[in-house]
PDB file of C-alpha atoms in Angstrom:
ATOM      1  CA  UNK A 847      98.692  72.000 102.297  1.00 43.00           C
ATOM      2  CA  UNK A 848      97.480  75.362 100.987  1.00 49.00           C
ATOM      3  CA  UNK A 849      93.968  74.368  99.600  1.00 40.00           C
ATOM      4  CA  UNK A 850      92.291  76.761  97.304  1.00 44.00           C
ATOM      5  CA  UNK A 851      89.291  78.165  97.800  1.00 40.00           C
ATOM      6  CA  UNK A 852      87.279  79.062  94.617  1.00 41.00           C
ATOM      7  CA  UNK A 853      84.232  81.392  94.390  1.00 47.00           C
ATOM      8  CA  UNK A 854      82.035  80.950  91.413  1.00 37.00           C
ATOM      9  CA  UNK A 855      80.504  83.957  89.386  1.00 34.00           C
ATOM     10  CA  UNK A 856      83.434  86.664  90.549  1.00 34.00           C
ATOM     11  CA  UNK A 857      85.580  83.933  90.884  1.00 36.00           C
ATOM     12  CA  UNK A 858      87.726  84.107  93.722  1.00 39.00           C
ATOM     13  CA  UNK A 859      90.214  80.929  94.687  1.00 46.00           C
ATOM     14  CA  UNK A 860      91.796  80.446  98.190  1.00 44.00           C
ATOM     15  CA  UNK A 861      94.166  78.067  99.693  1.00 50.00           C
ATOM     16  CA  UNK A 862      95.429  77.095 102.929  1.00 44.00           C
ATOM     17  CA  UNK A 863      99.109  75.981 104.394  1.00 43.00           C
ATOM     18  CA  UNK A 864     100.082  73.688 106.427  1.00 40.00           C
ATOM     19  CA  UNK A 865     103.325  73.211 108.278  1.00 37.00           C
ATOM     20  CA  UNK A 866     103.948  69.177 107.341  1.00 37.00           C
ATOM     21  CA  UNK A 867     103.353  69.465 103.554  1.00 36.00           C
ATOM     22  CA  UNK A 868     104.972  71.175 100.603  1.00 37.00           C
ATOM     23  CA  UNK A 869     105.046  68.662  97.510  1.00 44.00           C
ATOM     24  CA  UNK A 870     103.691  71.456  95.474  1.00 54.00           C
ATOM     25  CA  UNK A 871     105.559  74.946  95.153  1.00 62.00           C
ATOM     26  CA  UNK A 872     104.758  76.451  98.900  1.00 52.00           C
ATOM     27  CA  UNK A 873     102.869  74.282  99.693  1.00 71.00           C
ATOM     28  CA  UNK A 874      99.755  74.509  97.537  1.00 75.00           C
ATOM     29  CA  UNK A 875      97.279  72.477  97.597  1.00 73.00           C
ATOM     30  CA  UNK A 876      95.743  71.615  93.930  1.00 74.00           C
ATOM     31  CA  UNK A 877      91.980  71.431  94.761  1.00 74.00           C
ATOM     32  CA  UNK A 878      89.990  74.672  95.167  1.00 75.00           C
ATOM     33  CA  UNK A 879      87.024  74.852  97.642  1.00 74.00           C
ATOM     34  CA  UNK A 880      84.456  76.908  95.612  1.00 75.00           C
ATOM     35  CA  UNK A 881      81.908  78.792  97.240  1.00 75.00           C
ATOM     36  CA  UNK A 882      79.261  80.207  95.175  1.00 77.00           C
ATOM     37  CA  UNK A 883      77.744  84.510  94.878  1.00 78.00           C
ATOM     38  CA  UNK A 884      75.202  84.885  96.870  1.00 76.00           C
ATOM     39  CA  UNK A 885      72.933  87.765  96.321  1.00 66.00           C
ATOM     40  CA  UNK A 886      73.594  89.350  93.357  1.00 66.00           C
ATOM     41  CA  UNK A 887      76.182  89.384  90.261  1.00 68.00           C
ATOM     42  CA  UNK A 888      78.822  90.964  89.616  1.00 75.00           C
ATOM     43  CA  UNK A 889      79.594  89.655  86.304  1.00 72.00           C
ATOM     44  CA  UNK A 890      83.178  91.506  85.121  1.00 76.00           C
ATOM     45  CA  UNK A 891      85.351  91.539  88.079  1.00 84.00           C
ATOM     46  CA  UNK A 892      88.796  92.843  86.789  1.00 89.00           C
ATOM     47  CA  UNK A 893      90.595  92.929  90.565  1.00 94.00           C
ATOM     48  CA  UNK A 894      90.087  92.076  94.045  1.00 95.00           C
ATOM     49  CA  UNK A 895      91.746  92.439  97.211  1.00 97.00           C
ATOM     50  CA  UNK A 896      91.250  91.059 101.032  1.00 96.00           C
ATOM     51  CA  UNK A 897      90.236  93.681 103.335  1.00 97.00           C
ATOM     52  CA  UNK A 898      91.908  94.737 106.383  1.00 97.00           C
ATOM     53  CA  UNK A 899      89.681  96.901 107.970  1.00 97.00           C
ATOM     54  CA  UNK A 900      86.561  95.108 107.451  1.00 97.00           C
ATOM     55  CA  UNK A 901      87.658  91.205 108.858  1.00 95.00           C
ATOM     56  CA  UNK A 902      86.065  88.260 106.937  1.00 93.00           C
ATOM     57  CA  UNK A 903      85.619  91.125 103.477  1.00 96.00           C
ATOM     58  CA  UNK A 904      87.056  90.947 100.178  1.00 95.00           C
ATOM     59  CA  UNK A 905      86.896  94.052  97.968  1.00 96.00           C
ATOM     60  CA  UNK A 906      85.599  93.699  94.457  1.00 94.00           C
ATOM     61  CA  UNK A 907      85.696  95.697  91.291  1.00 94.00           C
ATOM     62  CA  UNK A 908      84.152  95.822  87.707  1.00 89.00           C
ATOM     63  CA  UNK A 909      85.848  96.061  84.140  1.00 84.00           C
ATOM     64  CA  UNK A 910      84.808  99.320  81.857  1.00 83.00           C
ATOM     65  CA  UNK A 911      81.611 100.198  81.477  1.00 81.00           C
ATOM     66  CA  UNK A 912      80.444  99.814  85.084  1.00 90.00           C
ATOM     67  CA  UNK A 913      79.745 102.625  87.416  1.00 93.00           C
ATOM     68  CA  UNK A 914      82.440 103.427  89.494  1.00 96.00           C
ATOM     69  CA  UNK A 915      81.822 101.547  92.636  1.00 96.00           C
ATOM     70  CA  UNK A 916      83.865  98.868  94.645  1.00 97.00           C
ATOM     71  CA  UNK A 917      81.838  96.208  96.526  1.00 94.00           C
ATOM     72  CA  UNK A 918      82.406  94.360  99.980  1.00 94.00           C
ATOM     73  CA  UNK A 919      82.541  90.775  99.711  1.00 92.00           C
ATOM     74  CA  UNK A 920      82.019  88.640 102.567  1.00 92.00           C
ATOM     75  CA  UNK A 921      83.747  85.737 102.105  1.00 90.00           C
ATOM     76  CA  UNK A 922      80.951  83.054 102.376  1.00 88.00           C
ATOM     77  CA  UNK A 923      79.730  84.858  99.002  1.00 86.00           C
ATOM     78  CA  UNK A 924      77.684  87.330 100.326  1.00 89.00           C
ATOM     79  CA  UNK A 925      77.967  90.806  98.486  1.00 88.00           C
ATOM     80  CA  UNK A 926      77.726  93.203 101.684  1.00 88.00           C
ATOM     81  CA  UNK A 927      78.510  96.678 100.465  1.00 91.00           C
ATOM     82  CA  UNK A 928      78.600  98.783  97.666  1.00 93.00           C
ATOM     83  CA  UNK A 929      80.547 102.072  97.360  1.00 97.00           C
ATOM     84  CA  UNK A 930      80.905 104.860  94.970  1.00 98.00           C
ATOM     85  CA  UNK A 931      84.223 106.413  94.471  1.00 98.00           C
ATOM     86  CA  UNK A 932      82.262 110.319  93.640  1.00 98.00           C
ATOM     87  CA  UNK A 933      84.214 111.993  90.895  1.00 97.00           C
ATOM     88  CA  UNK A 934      86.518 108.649  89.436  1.00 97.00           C
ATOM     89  CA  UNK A 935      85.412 107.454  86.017  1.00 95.00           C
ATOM     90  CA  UNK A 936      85.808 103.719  85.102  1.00 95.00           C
ATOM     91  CA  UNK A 937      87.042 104.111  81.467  1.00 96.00           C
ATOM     92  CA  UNK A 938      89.083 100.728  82.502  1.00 95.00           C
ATOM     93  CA  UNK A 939      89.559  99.314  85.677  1.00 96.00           C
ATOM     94  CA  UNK A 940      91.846  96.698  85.609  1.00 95.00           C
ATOM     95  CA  UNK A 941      92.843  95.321  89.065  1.00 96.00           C
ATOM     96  CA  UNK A 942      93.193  96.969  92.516  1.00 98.00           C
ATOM     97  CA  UNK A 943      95.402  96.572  95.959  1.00 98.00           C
ATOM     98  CA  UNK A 944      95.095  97.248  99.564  1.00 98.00           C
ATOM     99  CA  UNK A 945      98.354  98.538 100.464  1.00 98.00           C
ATOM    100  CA  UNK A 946      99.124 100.214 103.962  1.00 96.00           C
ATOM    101  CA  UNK A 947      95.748 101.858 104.778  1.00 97.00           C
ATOM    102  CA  UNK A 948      94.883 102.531 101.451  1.00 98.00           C
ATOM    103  CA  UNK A 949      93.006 101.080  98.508  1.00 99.00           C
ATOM    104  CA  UNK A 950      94.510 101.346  94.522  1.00 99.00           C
ATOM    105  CA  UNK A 951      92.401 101.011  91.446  1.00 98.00           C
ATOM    106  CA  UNK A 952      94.365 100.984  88.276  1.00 98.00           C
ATOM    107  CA  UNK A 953      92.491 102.288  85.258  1.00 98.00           C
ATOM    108  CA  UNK A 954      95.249 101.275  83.297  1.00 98.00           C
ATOM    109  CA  UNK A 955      93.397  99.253  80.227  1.00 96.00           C
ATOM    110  CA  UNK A 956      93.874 100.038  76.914  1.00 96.00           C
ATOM    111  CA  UNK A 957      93.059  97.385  74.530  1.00 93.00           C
ATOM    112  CA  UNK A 958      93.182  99.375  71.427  1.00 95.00           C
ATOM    113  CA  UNK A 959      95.849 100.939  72.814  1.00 96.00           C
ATOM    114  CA  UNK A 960      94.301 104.703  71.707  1.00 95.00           C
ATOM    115  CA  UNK A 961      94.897 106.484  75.586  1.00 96.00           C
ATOM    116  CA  UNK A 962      97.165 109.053  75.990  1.00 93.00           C
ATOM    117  CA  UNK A 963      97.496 108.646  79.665  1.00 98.00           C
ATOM    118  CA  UNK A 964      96.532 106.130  82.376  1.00 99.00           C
ATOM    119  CA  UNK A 965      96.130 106.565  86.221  1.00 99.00           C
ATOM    120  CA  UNK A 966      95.717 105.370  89.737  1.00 99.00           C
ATOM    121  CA  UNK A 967      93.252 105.975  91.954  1.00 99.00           C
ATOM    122  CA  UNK A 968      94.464 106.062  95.917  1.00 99.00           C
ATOM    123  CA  UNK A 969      92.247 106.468  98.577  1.00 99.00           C
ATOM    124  CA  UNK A 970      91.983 105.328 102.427  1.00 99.00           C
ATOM    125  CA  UNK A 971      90.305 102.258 102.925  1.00 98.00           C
ATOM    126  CA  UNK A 972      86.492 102.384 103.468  1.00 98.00           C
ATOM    127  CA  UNK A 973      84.688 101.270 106.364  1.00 97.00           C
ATOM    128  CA  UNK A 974      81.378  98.791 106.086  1.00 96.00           C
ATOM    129  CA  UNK A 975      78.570 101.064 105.728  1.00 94.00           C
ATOM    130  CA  UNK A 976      80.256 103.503 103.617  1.00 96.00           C
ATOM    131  CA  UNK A 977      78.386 104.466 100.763  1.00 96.00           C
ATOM    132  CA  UNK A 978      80.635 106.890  98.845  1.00 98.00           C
ATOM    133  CA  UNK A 979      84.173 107.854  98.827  1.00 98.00           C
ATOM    134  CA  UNK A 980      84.861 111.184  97.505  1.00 98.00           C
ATOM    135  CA  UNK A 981      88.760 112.394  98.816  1.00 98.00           C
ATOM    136  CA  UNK A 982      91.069 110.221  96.367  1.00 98.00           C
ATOM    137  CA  UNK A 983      94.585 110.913  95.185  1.00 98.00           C
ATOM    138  CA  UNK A 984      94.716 110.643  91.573  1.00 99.00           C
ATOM    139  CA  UNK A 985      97.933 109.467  90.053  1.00 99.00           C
ATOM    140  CA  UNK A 986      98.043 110.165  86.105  1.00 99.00           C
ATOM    141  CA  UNK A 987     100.834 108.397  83.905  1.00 99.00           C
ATOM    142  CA  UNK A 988     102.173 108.022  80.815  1.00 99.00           C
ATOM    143  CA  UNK A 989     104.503 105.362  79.387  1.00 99.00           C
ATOM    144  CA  UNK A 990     108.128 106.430  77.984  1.00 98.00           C
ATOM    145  CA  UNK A 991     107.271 104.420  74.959  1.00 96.00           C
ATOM    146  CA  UNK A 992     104.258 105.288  74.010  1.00 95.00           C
ATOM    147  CA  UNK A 993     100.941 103.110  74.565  1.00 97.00           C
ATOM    148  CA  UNK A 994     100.408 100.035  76.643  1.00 98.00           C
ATOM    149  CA  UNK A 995      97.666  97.628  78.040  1.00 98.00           C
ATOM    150  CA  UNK A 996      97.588  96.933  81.576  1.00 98.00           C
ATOM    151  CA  UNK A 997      95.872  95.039  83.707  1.00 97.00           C
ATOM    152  CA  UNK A 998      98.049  93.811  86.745  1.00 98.00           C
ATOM    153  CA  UNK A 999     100.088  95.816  89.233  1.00 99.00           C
ATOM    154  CA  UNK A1000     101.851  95.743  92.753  1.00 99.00           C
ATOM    155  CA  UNK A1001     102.335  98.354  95.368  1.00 98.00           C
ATOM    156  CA  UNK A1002     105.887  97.975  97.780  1.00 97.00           C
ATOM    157  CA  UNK A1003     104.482  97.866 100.977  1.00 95.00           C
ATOM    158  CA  UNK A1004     107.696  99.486 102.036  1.00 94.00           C
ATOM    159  CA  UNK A1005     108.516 102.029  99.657  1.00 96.00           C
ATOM    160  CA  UNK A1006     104.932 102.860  98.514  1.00 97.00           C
ATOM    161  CA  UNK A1007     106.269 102.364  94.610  1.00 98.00           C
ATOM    162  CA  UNK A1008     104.086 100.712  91.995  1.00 99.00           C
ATOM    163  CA  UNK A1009     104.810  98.237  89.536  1.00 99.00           C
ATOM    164  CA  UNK A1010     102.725  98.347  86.471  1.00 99.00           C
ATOM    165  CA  UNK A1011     102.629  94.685  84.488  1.00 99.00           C
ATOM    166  CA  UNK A1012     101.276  94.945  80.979  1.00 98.00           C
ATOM    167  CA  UNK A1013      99.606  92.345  79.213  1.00 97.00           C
ATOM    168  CA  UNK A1014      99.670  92.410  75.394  1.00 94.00           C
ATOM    169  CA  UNK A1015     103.502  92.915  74.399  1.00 94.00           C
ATOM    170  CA  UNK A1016     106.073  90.274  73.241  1.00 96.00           C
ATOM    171  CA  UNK A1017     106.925  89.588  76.689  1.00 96.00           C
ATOM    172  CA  UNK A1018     104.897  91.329  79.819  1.00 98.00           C
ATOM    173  CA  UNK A1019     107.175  94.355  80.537  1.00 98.00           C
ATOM    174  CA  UNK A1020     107.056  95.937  84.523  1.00 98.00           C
ATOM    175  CA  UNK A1021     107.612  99.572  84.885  1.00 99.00           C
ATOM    176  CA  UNK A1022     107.947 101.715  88.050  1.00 99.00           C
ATOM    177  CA  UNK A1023     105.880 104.604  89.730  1.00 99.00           C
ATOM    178  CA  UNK A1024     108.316 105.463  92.215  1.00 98.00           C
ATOM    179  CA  UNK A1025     107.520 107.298  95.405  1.00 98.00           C
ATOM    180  CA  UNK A1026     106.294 109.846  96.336  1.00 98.00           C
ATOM    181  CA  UNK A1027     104.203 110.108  93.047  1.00 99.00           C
ATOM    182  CA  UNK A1028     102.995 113.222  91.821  1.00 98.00           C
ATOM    183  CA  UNK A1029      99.421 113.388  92.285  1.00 98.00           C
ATOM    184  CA  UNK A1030      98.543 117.569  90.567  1.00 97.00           C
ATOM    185  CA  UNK A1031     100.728 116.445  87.385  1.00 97.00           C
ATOM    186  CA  UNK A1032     101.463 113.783  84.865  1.00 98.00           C
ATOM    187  CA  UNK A1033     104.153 110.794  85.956  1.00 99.00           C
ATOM    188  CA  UNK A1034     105.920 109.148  83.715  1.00 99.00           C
ATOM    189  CA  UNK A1035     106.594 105.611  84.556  1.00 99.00           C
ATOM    190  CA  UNK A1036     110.410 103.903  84.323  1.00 99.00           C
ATOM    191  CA  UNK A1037     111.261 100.474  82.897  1.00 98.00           C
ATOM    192  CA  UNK A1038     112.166  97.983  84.947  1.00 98.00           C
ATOM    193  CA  UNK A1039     112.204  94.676  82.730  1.00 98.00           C
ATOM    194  CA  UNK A1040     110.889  91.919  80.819  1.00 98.00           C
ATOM    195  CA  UNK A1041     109.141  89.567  81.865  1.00 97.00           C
ATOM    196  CA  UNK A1042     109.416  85.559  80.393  1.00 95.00           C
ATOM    197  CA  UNK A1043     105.432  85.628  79.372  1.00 96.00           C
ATOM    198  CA  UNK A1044     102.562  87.532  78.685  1.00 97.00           C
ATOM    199  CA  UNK A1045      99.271  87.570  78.337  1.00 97.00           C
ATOM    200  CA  UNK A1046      99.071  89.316  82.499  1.00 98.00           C
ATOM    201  CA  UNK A1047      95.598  90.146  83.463  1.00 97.00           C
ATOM    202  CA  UNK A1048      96.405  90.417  87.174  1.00 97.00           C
ATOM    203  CA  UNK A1049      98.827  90.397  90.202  1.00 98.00           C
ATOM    204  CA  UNK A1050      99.046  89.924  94.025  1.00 98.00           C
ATOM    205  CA  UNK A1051     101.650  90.173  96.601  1.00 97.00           C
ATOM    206  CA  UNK A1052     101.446  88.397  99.812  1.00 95.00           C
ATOM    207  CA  UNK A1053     101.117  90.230 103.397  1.00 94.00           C
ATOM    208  CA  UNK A1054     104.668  89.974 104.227  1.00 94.00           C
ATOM    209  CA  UNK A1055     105.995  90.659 100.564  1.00 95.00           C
ATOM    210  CA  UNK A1056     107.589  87.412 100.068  1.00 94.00           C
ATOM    211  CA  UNK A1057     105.197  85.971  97.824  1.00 95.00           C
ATOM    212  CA  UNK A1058     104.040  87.266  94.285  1.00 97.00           C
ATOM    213  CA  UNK A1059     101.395  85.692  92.085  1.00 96.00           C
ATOM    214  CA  UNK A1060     101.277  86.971  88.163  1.00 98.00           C
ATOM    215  CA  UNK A1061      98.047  85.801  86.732  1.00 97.00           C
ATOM    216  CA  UNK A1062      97.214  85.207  82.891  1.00 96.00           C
ATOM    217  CA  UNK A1063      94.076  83.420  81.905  1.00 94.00           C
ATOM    218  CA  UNK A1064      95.564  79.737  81.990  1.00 94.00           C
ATOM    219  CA  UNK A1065      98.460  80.346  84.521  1.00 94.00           C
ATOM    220  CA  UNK A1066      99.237  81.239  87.980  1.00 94.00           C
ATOM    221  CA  UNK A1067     103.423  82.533  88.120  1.00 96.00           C
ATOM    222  CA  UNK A1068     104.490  82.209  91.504  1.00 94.00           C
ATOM    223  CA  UNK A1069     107.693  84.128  92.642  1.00 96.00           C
ATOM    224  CA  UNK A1070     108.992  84.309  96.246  1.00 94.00           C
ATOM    225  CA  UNK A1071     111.144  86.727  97.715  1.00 94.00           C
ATOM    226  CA  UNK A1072     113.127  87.771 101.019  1.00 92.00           C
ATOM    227  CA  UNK A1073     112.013  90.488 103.305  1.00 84.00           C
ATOM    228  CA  UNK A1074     115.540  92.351 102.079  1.00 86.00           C
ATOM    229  CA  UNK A1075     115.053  91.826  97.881  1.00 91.00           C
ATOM    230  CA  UNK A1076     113.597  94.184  96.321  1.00 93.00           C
ATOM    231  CA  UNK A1077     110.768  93.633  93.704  1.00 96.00           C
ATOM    232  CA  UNK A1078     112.324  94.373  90.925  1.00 95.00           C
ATOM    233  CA  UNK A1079     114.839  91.770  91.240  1.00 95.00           C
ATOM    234  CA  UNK A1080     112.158  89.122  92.013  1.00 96.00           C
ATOM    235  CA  UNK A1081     111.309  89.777  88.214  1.00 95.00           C
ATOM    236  CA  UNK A1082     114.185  87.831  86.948  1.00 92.00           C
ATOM    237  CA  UNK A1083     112.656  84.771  88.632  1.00 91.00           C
ATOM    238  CA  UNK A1084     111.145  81.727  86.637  1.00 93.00           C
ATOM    239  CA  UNK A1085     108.238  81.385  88.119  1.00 94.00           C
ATOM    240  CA  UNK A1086     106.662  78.198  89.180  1.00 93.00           C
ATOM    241  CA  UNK A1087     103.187  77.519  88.047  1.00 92.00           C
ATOM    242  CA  UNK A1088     100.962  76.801  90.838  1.00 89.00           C
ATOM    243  CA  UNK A1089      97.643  74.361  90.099  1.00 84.00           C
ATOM    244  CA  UNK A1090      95.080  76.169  88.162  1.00 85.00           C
ATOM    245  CA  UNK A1091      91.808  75.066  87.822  1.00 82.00           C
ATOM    246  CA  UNK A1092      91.045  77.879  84.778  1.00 83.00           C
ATOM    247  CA  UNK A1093      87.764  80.254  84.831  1.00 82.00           C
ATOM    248  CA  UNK A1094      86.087  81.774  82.090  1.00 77.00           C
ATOM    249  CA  UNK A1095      87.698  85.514  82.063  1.00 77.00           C
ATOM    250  CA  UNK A1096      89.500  84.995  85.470  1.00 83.00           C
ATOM    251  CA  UNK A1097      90.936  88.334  85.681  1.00 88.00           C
ATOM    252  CA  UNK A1098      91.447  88.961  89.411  1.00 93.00           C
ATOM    253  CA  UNK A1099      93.922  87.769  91.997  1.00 95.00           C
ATOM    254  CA  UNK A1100      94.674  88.482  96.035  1.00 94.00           C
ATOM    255  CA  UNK A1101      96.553  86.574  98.663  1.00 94.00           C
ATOM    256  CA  UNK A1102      94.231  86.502 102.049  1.00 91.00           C
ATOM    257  CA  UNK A1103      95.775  88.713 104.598  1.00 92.00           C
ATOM    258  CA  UNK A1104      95.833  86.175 107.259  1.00 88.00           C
ATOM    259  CA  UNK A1105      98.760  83.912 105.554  1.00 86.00           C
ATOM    260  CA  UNK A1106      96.649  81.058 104.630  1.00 83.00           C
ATOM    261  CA  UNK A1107      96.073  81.373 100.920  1.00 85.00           C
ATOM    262  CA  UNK A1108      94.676  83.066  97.847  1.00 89.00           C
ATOM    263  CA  UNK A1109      91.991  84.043  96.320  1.00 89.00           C
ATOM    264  CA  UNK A1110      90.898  84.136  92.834  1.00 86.00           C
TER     265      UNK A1110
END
């Protein structure tokens, strides 16, 4: 079974799989194993994402109103690192990716929905020990509909596009950055679809892009996927709803690289 692994204070959950059991969708175990912060707080994470350069790490970031750092996680609960992205603003961080050998922050939130533009920020993956980042591509957007809040997304391992989930509408909608984006001008991103819910606060794609979680505050959506589907057409899915044991404000989701589970 997948068991999931659940870190108080961030909170981060986990879960491991097992060849010999799958009553619950892939496999999941419905039990996290919660492990609690050690060594400081870091009291509005909006994303994280398992580390590939730095073995054992998670990466961590904070909602608006924090500096604009990202921290290294160990994953017995130990906060490592801190490092400053020099010249990035958090107006409204929202979740974040590691995608090839880079790292994505969306600053995509707009809860009053007042922004005239929202953006990426894409830079290569840090190091342990580094203390400041400041080489980043910046990837401004706007919506062909005017105003949205987002706060989940996924980057194509393969074609480097990003799908933007918002949270607030009717029903979720997913739009497309498409590849290469432009990086000294404004994007504007392309509908893709609807989704059956709402209410998205973050996302997560496993390793070998067959998996996709879509996380609201009382639900984990889990979609699967083959190596040759695109997606987009994974959206059409009805999710299954893996076991959830629900956090106050859980706003951050990341499969571990290694295969074995989730974290939350």
């Amino acid at each position: 079974m997948r068991a999931p692994l659940f870190f108080l204070l961030i909170i981060l959950l986990s879960c491991r799989k097992s060849s010999s059991q799958s009553e619950t969708p892939a496999g999941f175990n419905k039990t996290p194993a919660v492990i609690t912060l050690k060594g400081g707080a870091l009291n509005e994470a909006s994303g994280i994402a398992d580390s590939k350069i730095n073995a054992g790490y998670l990466w961590v970031q904070q909602d608006s109103g924090n500096p604009p750092f990202i921290y290294l996680l160990k994953k017995d609960g130990t906060i490592a690192d801190s490092v400053f992205i020099n010249g990035a603003t958090n107006r409204d961080w929202e979740d974040m990716a590691v995608s090839g050998n880079d790292v994505y922050i969306a600053e995509t939130g707009d809860n009053n929905l007042a922004y005239s533009s929202y953006a990426f920020y894409r830079f290569a993956e840090p190091a342990q020990g580094t203390d400041t980042v400041s080489v980043f591509d910046k990837i401004e957007f706007t919506y062909p509909d005017g105003h949205h809040d987002a706060e989940a997304f996924l980057v194509d391992p393969l074609t480097k596009d990003i799908y933007i989930i918002t949270k607030n509408d009717v029903k979720s909608k997913v739009f497309v950055l498409s590849f290469p984006q432009n990086v000294s001008g404004l994007n504007e991103a392309v509908y893709v679809t609807d989704l059956e819910f709402n209410g998205v606060v973050s996302a997560a794609l496993s390793s070998d892009a067959k998996e996709i979680i879509i996380k609201t505050y009382t639900d984990l959506n889990y979609l699967t996927k083959t190596s040759s589907q695109s997606i987009a057409s994974a959206f059409s899915q009805s999710p299954q709803k893996l076991s959830y044991q629900i956090e106050p404000q859980g706003e951050a989701v990341c499969f571990g690289l290694d295969g074995k589970g989730f974290y939350t």
